[in-house]
PDB file of C-alpha atoms in Angstrom:
ATOM      1  CA  MET Y   7      51.591  87.506 106.528  1.00 56.00           C
ATOM      2  CA  LYS Y   8      53.573  85.171 104.016  1.00 52.00           C
ATOM      3  CA  ARG Y   9      56.169  87.281 103.238  1.00 55.00           C
ATOM      4  CA  ILE Y  10      57.062  88.241 107.079  1.00 58.00           C
ATOM      5  CA  VAL Y  11      57.380  84.564 107.373  1.00 45.00           C
ATOM      6  CA  PHE Y  12      59.509  84.450 104.286  1.00 48.00           C
ATOM      7  CA  ILE Y  13      62.096  87.198 105.394  1.00 60.00           C
ATOM      8  CA  MET Y  14      62.272  85.602 108.699  1.00 55.00           C
ATOM      9  CA  ALA Y  15      63.109  81.999 107.220  1.00 52.00           C
ATOM     10  CA  PHE Y  16      66.034  83.776 104.433  1.00 53.00           C
ATOM     11  CA  VAL Y  17      67.100  85.674 107.398  1.00 56.00           C
ATOM     12  CA  ALA Y  18      67.333  82.569 109.680  1.00 54.00           C
ATOM     13  CA  LEU Y  19      69.017  80.584 106.673  1.00 53.00           C
ATOM     14  CA  SER Y  20      71.548  83.217 105.842  1.00 57.00           C
ATOM     15  CA  VAL Y  21      72.709  83.071 109.472  1.00 54.00           C
ATOM     16  CA  SER Y  22      72.963  79.402 109.333  1.00 53.00           C
ATOM     17  CA  ALA Y  23      74.848  79.409 106.372  1.00 53.00           C
ATOM     18  CA  ALA Y  24      77.571  82.049 107.657  1.00 53.00           C
ATOM     19  CA  VAL Y  25      78.032  80.222 110.418  1.00 55.00           C
ATOM     20  CA  ALA Y  26      78.571  76.735 108.851  1.00 62.00           C
ATOM     21  CA  GLN Y  27      81.496  78.364 106.945  1.00 69.00           C
ATOM     22  CA  ARG Y  28      84.773  77.354 107.344  1.00 82.00           C
ATOM     23  CA  VAL Y  29      87.376  80.368 107.776  1.00 86.00           C
ATOM     24  CA  ALA Y  30      90.971  80.069 107.919  1.00 86.00           C
ATOM     25  CA  TYR Y  31      93.700  82.582 108.253  1.00 87.00           C
ATOM     26  CA  VAL Y  32      97.506  82.965 107.405  1.00 88.00           C
ATOM     27  CA  ASP Y  33     100.400  85.421 107.997  1.00 88.00           C
ATOM     28  CA  SER Y  34     101.762  85.972 104.432  1.00 88.00           C
ATOM     29  CA  GLU Y  35     104.440  87.579 105.502  1.00 89.00           C
ATOM     30  CA  TYR Y  36     105.423  84.804 108.037  1.00 90.00           C
ATOM     31  CA  ILE Y  37     105.296  82.261 105.117  1.00 92.00           C
ATOM     32  CA  LEU Y  38     107.613  84.815 102.801  1.00 93.00           C
ATOM     33  CA  ARG Y  39     110.055  84.614 105.005  1.00 92.00           C
ATOM     34  CA  HIS Y  40     110.298  81.011 104.991  1.00 93.00           C
ATOM     35  CA  ILE Y  41     110.916  81.111 101.110  1.00 95.00           C
ATOM     36  CA  PRO Y  42     114.677  81.400 100.436  1.00 95.00           C
ATOM     37  CA  GLU Y  43     113.678  83.005  97.290  1.00 96.00           C
ATOM     38  CA  TYR Y  44     112.074  85.879  98.756  1.00 96.00           C
ATOM     39  CA  VAL Y  45     114.378  86.579 101.612  1.00 96.00           C
ATOM     40  CA  SER Y  46     116.991  86.760  98.407  1.00 97.00           C
ATOM     41  CA  ALA Y  47     114.977  88.956  96.406  1.00 96.00           C
ATOM     42  CA  GLN Y  48     114.186  90.838  99.248  1.00 96.00           C
ATOM     43  CA  LYS Y  49     118.141  91.827  99.864  1.00 97.00           C
ATOM     44  CA  GLN Y  50     118.449  92.338  96.369  1.00 97.00           C
ATOM     45  CA  LEU Y  51     115.657  94.692  96.072  1.00 96.00           C
ATOM     46  CA  ASP Y  52     116.867  96.371  99.333  1.00 97.00           C
ATOM     47  CA  ASP Y  53     120.427  96.744  97.792  1.00 97.00           C
ATOM     48  CA  LEU Y  54     119.370  98.017  94.297  1.00 97.00           C
ATOM     49  CA  SER Y  55     116.964 100.484  96.181  1.00 97.00           C
ATOM     50  CA  THR Y  56     119.871 101.479  98.450  1.00 97.00           C
ATOM     51  CA  ASN Y  57     122.129 101.961  95.908  1.00 97.00           C
ATOM     52  CA  TRP Y  58     119.743 104.315  93.226  1.00 97.00           C
ATOM     53  CA  GLN Y  59     119.344 106.504  96.586  1.00 97.00           C
ATOM     54  CA  GLU Y  60     122.927 106.715  97.033  1.00 97.00           C
ATOM     55  CA  GLU Y  61     123.734 107.648  93.557  1.00 97.00           C
ATOM     56  CA  VAL Y  62     120.531 110.259  93.732  1.00 96.00           C
ATOM     57  CA  ASP Y  63     121.926 112.054  97.203  1.00 97.00           C
ATOM     58  CA  LYS Y  64     125.539 112.398  95.345  1.00 97.00           C
ATOM     59  CA  GLN Y  65     123.650 113.906  92.330  1.00 96.00           C
ATOM     60  CA  TYR Y  66     121.927 116.571  95.142  1.00 96.00           C
ATOM     61  CA  GLY Y  67     125.306 117.200  96.813  1.00 97.00           C
ATOM     62  CA  GLU Y  68     126.626 118.158  93.430  1.00 96.00           C
ATOM     63  CA  ILE Y  69     123.652 120.760  92.976  1.00 96.00           C
ATOM     64  CA  GLU Y  70     124.344 121.851  96.037  1.00 96.00           C
ATOM     65  CA  LYS Y  71     127.644 122.494  95.585  1.00 95.00           C
ATOM     66  CA  LEU Y  72     126.742 124.399  92.481  1.00 94.00           C
ATOM     67  CA  TYR Y  73     124.442 126.794  94.569  1.00 94.00           C
ATOM     68  CA  LYS Y  74     126.791 127.301  97.150  1.00 95.00           C
ATOM     69  CA  ALA Y  75     129.426 128.545  94.081  1.00 93.00           C
ATOM     70  CA  TYR Y  76     126.781 129.887  92.696  1.00 92.00           C
ATOM     71  CA  GLN Y  77     125.777 131.923  95.962  1.00 92.00           C
ATOM     72  CA  ASN Y  78     129.429 133.305  96.535  1.00 92.00           C
ATOM     73  CA  ASP Y  79     130.282 134.486  92.490  1.00 91.00           C
ATOM     74  CA  GLN Y  80     126.814 136.071  92.150  1.00 88.00           C
ATOM     75  CA  VAL Y  81     128.132 139.223  93.168  1.00 87.00           C
ATOM     76  CA  LEU Y  82     131.182 139.053  90.297  1.00 89.00           C
ATOM     77  CA  LEU Y  83     128.579 137.717  87.743  1.00 88.00           C
ATOM     78  CA  ASN Y  84     127.198 139.207  84.982  1.00 92.00           C
ATOM     79  CA  ASP Y  85     123.549 138.853  84.279  1.00 91.00           C
ATOM     80  CA  ASP Y  86     124.504 136.679  81.101  1.00 93.00           C
ATOM     81  CA  MET Y  87     126.573 134.235  83.114  1.00 92.00           C
ATOM     82  CA  ARG Y  88     123.560 134.277  86.075  1.00 92.00           C
ATOM     83  CA  LYS Y  89     121.605 133.303  83.609  1.00 94.00           C
ATOM     84  CA  ARG Y  90     123.493 130.401  83.074  1.00 94.00           C
ATOM     85  CA  ARG Y  91     124.159 129.208  86.286  1.00 93.00           C
ATOM     86  CA  GLU Y  92     120.968 129.429  87.353  1.00 93.00           C
ATOM     87  CA  ASP Y  93     119.505 127.069  84.293  1.00 95.00           C
ATOM     88  CA  GLU Y  94     123.037 124.395  84.680  1.00 95.00           C
ATOM     89  CA  ILE Y  95     121.815 124.275  88.656  1.00 95.00           C
ATOM     90  CA  VAL Y  96     117.840 123.798  87.689  1.00 96.00           C
ATOM     91  CA  ASN Y  97     118.662 121.641  84.524  1.00 97.00           C
ATOM     92  CA  LYS Y  98     120.782 119.574  86.886  1.00 97.00           C
ATOM     93  CA  GLU Y  99     117.780 119.128  89.150  1.00 97.00           C
ATOM     94  CA  ARG Y 100     115.404 118.252  87.039  1.00 97.00           C
ATOM     95  CA  GLN Y 101     117.766 115.530  85.779  1.00 97.00           C
ATOM     96  CA  VAL Y 102     117.847 114.484  89.099  1.00 97.00           C
ATOM     97  CA  LYS Y 103     114.004 114.413  89.551  1.00 96.00           C
ATOM     98  CA  GLU Y 104     113.896 112.234  86.070  1.00 97.00           C
ATOM     99  CA  PHE Y 105     115.710 110.323  87.520  1.00 97.00           C
ATOM    100  CA  GLN Y 106     113.910 109.643  90.516  1.00 96.00           C
ATOM    101  CA  ARG Y 107     110.924 109.069  88.862  1.00 96.00           C
ATOM    102  CA  GLN Y 108     112.589 106.418  86.622  1.00 97.00           C
ATOM    103  CA  LYS Y 109     113.587 104.635  89.159  1.00 96.00           C
ATOM    104  CA  PHE Y 110     111.446 104.734  92.421  1.00 95.00           C
ATOM    105  CA  GLY Y 111     108.333 106.371  90.256  1.00 92.00           C
ATOM    106  CA  PHE Y 112     104.736 104.981  89.652  1.00 91.00           C
ATOM    107  CA  GLU Y 113     105.927 101.710  87.538  1.00 91.00           C
ATOM    108  CA  GLY Y 114     109.436 102.756  87.884  1.00 94.00           C
ATOM    109  CA  ASP Y 115     112.561 100.403  87.366  1.00 96.00           C
ATOM    110  CA  LEU Y 116     112.366  99.564  91.228  1.00 96.00           C
ATOM    111  CA  TYR Y 117     108.880  98.291  90.801  1.00 95.00           C
ATOM    112  CA  LYS Y 118     109.661  96.599  87.549  1.00 96.00           C
ATOM    113  CA  GLU Y 119     112.573  94.664  89.901  1.00 96.00           C
ATOM    114  CA  ARG Y 120     109.850  93.502  92.426  1.00 95.00           C
ATOM    115  CA  LEU Y 121     107.647  92.508  89.764  1.00 94.00           C
ATOM    116  CA  ARG Y 122     109.821  90.455  88.588  1.00 95.00           C
ATOM    117  CA  LEU Y 123     111.601  89.030  91.621  1.00 96.00           C
ATOM    118  CA  VAL Y 124     108.332  88.790  94.229  1.00 94.00           C
ATOM    119  CA  LYS Y 125     105.490  88.151  91.722  1.00 93.00           C
ATOM    120  CA  PRO Y 126     106.501  84.694  91.201  1.00 95.00           C
ATOM    121  CA  VAL Y 127     106.787  83.359  94.851  1.00 94.00           C
ATOM    122  CA  GLN Y 128     103.547  85.668  95.363  1.00 91.00           C
ATOM    123  CA  ASP Y 129     101.967  83.771  93.112  1.00 92.00           C
ATOM    124  CA  ARG Y 130     103.019  79.868  94.375  1.00 92.00           C
ATOM    125  CA  VAL Y 131     101.902  81.630  97.850  1.00 91.00           C
ATOM    126  CA  ALA Y 132      98.564  82.091  96.350  1.00 88.00           C
ATOM    127  CA  LYS Y 133      98.550  78.655  94.534  1.00 90.00           C
ATOM    128  CA  ALA Y 134      99.538  77.034  98.026  1.00 91.00           C
ATOM    129  CA  ILE Y 135      96.724  78.947  99.868  1.00 88.00           C
ATOM    130  CA  GLN Y 136      94.177  77.510  97.182  1.00 87.00           C
ATOM    131  CA  ASP Y 137      95.407  73.846  97.532  1.00 89.00           C
ATOM    132  CA  VAL Y 138      95.026  74.115 101.116  1.00 89.00           C
ATOM    133  CA  ALA Y 139      91.808  75.708 101.284  1.00 86.00           C
ATOM    134  CA  ASN Y 140      90.454  73.254  98.730  1.00 86.00           C
ATOM    135  CA  ALA Y 141      92.151  69.745 100.572  1.00 89.00           C
ATOM    136  CA  GLN Y 142      90.517  71.158 104.201  1.00 88.00           C
ATOM    137  CA  GLY Y 143      87.750  72.382 103.014  1.00 87.00           C
ATOM    138  CA  LEU Y 144      87.776  75.630 104.124  1.00 84.00           C
ATOM    139  CA  ASP Y 145      85.574  78.388 102.431  1.00 83.00           C
ATOM    140  CA  LEU Y 146      87.636  81.630 103.345  1.00 82.00           C
ATOM    141  CA  ILE Y 147      91.181  82.403 104.235  1.00 85.00           C
ATOM    142  CA  LEU Y 148      91.776  85.918 105.639  1.00 85.00           C
ATOM    143  CA  ASP Y 149      95.595  87.389 105.595  1.00 85.00           C
ATOM    144  CA  LYS Y 150      96.499  87.736 109.112  1.00 83.00           C
ATOM    145  CA  GLY Y 151      99.708  89.981 107.891  1.00 73.00           C
ATOM    146  CA  SER Y 152      97.971  92.191 105.449  1.00 66.00           C
ATOM    147  CA  GLU Y 153      95.562  95.230 106.335  1.00 68.00           C
ATOM    148  CA  VAL Y 154      93.221  93.022 107.797  1.00 62.00           C
ATOM    149  CA  THR Y 155      92.721  93.531 111.950  1.00 57.00           C
ATOM    150  CA  PHE Y 156      92.107  90.721 113.960  1.00 58.00           C
ATOM    151  CA  LEU Y 157      91.061  91.461 117.444  1.00 46.00           C
ATOM    152  CA  TYR Y 158      91.028  87.908 118.034  1.00 55.00           C
ATOM    153  CA  ALA Y 159      92.500  84.802 115.871  1.00 60.00           C
ATOM    154  CA  ASN Y 160      92.069  81.446 117.320  1.00 67.00           C
ATOM    155  CA  PRO Y 161      95.880  79.839 117.122  1.00 76.00           C
ATOM    156  CA  LYS Y 162      93.793  76.465 115.573  1.00 78.00           C
ATOM    157  CA  LEU Y 163      92.463  78.396 112.244  1.00 80.00           C
ATOM    158  CA  ASP Y 164      96.290  79.709 111.518  1.00 84.00           C
ATOM    159  CA  LYS Y 165      97.044  77.750 108.288  1.00 86.00           C
ATOM    160  CA  SER Y 166      99.947  79.220 107.707  1.00 88.00           C
ATOM    161  CA  ASN Y 167     102.126  76.666 108.788  1.00 89.00           C
ATOM    162  CA  ASP Y 168     100.388  74.143 106.122  1.00 88.00           C
ATOM    163  CA  ILE Y 169     100.865  76.571 103.206  1.00 89.00           C
ATOM    164  CA  ILE Y 170     104.985  76.385 104.397  1.00 89.00           C
ATOM    165  CA  THR Y 171     104.788  72.638 103.995  1.00 90.00           C
ATOM    166  CA  LYS Y 172     102.391  72.821 101.441  1.00 89.00           C
ATOM    167  CA  LEU Y 173     105.768  74.845  99.276  1.00 91.00           C
ATOM    168  CA  GLY Y 174     107.920  72.271 100.728  1.00 90.00           C
ATOM    169  CA  PHE Y 175     109.639  74.344 102.864  1.00 89.00           C
ATOM    170  CA  LYS Y 176     109.952  73.319 107.380  1.00 87.00           C
ATOM    171  CA  ALA Y 177     108.430  75.925 109.493  1.00 83.00           C
ATOM    172  CA  ASP Y 178     110.712  77.821 111.788  1.00 81.00           C
ATOM    173  CA  PRO Y 179     108.312  79.143 115.117  1.00 74.00           C
ATOM    174  CA  SER Y 180     111.290  81.920 115.901  1.00 74.00           C
ATOM    175  CA  LEU Y 181     110.063  83.334 112.795  1.00 73.00           C
ATOM    176  CA  VAL Y 182     106.732  83.914 114.528  1.00 64.00           C
ATOM    177  CA  ASN Y 183     105.453  87.407 114.976  1.00 56.00           C
TER     178      ASN Y 183
END
């Protein structure tokens, strides 16, 4: 009997503690759009990505030309010449795939540039979120802009503008999602 009373008291205490937690949310995408350094970094990354993709497309275009020329000349080539042309096409394809991997792959150049340009801004935002949470006595801050799904969010709990102000910027209501 004592055990049941203890368990019920523990559950009641846990529920009341959960209700007493102060929760808020922020929209990290909205916050980041207010930071000129982030917007500039995103533009740089987009431009870099576009340039590299154009280079990849150009190289694949050259491979396509080589392949079409090979198909047209195939009946005229002896076995040795045919093998050399096939090897040339295969090697060029391998080079393009390696270029793609170096630029776009896991921990490739684009990833490294993203870390270099965006990580410092994200760190500042994280620090500002922590400061606002401590200053306002919040126990939990969720990110509306990430994978969290909100079925309903009271706008009073949105601390995004507080974070923007803490970072030294002025909130622009026209950037709201």
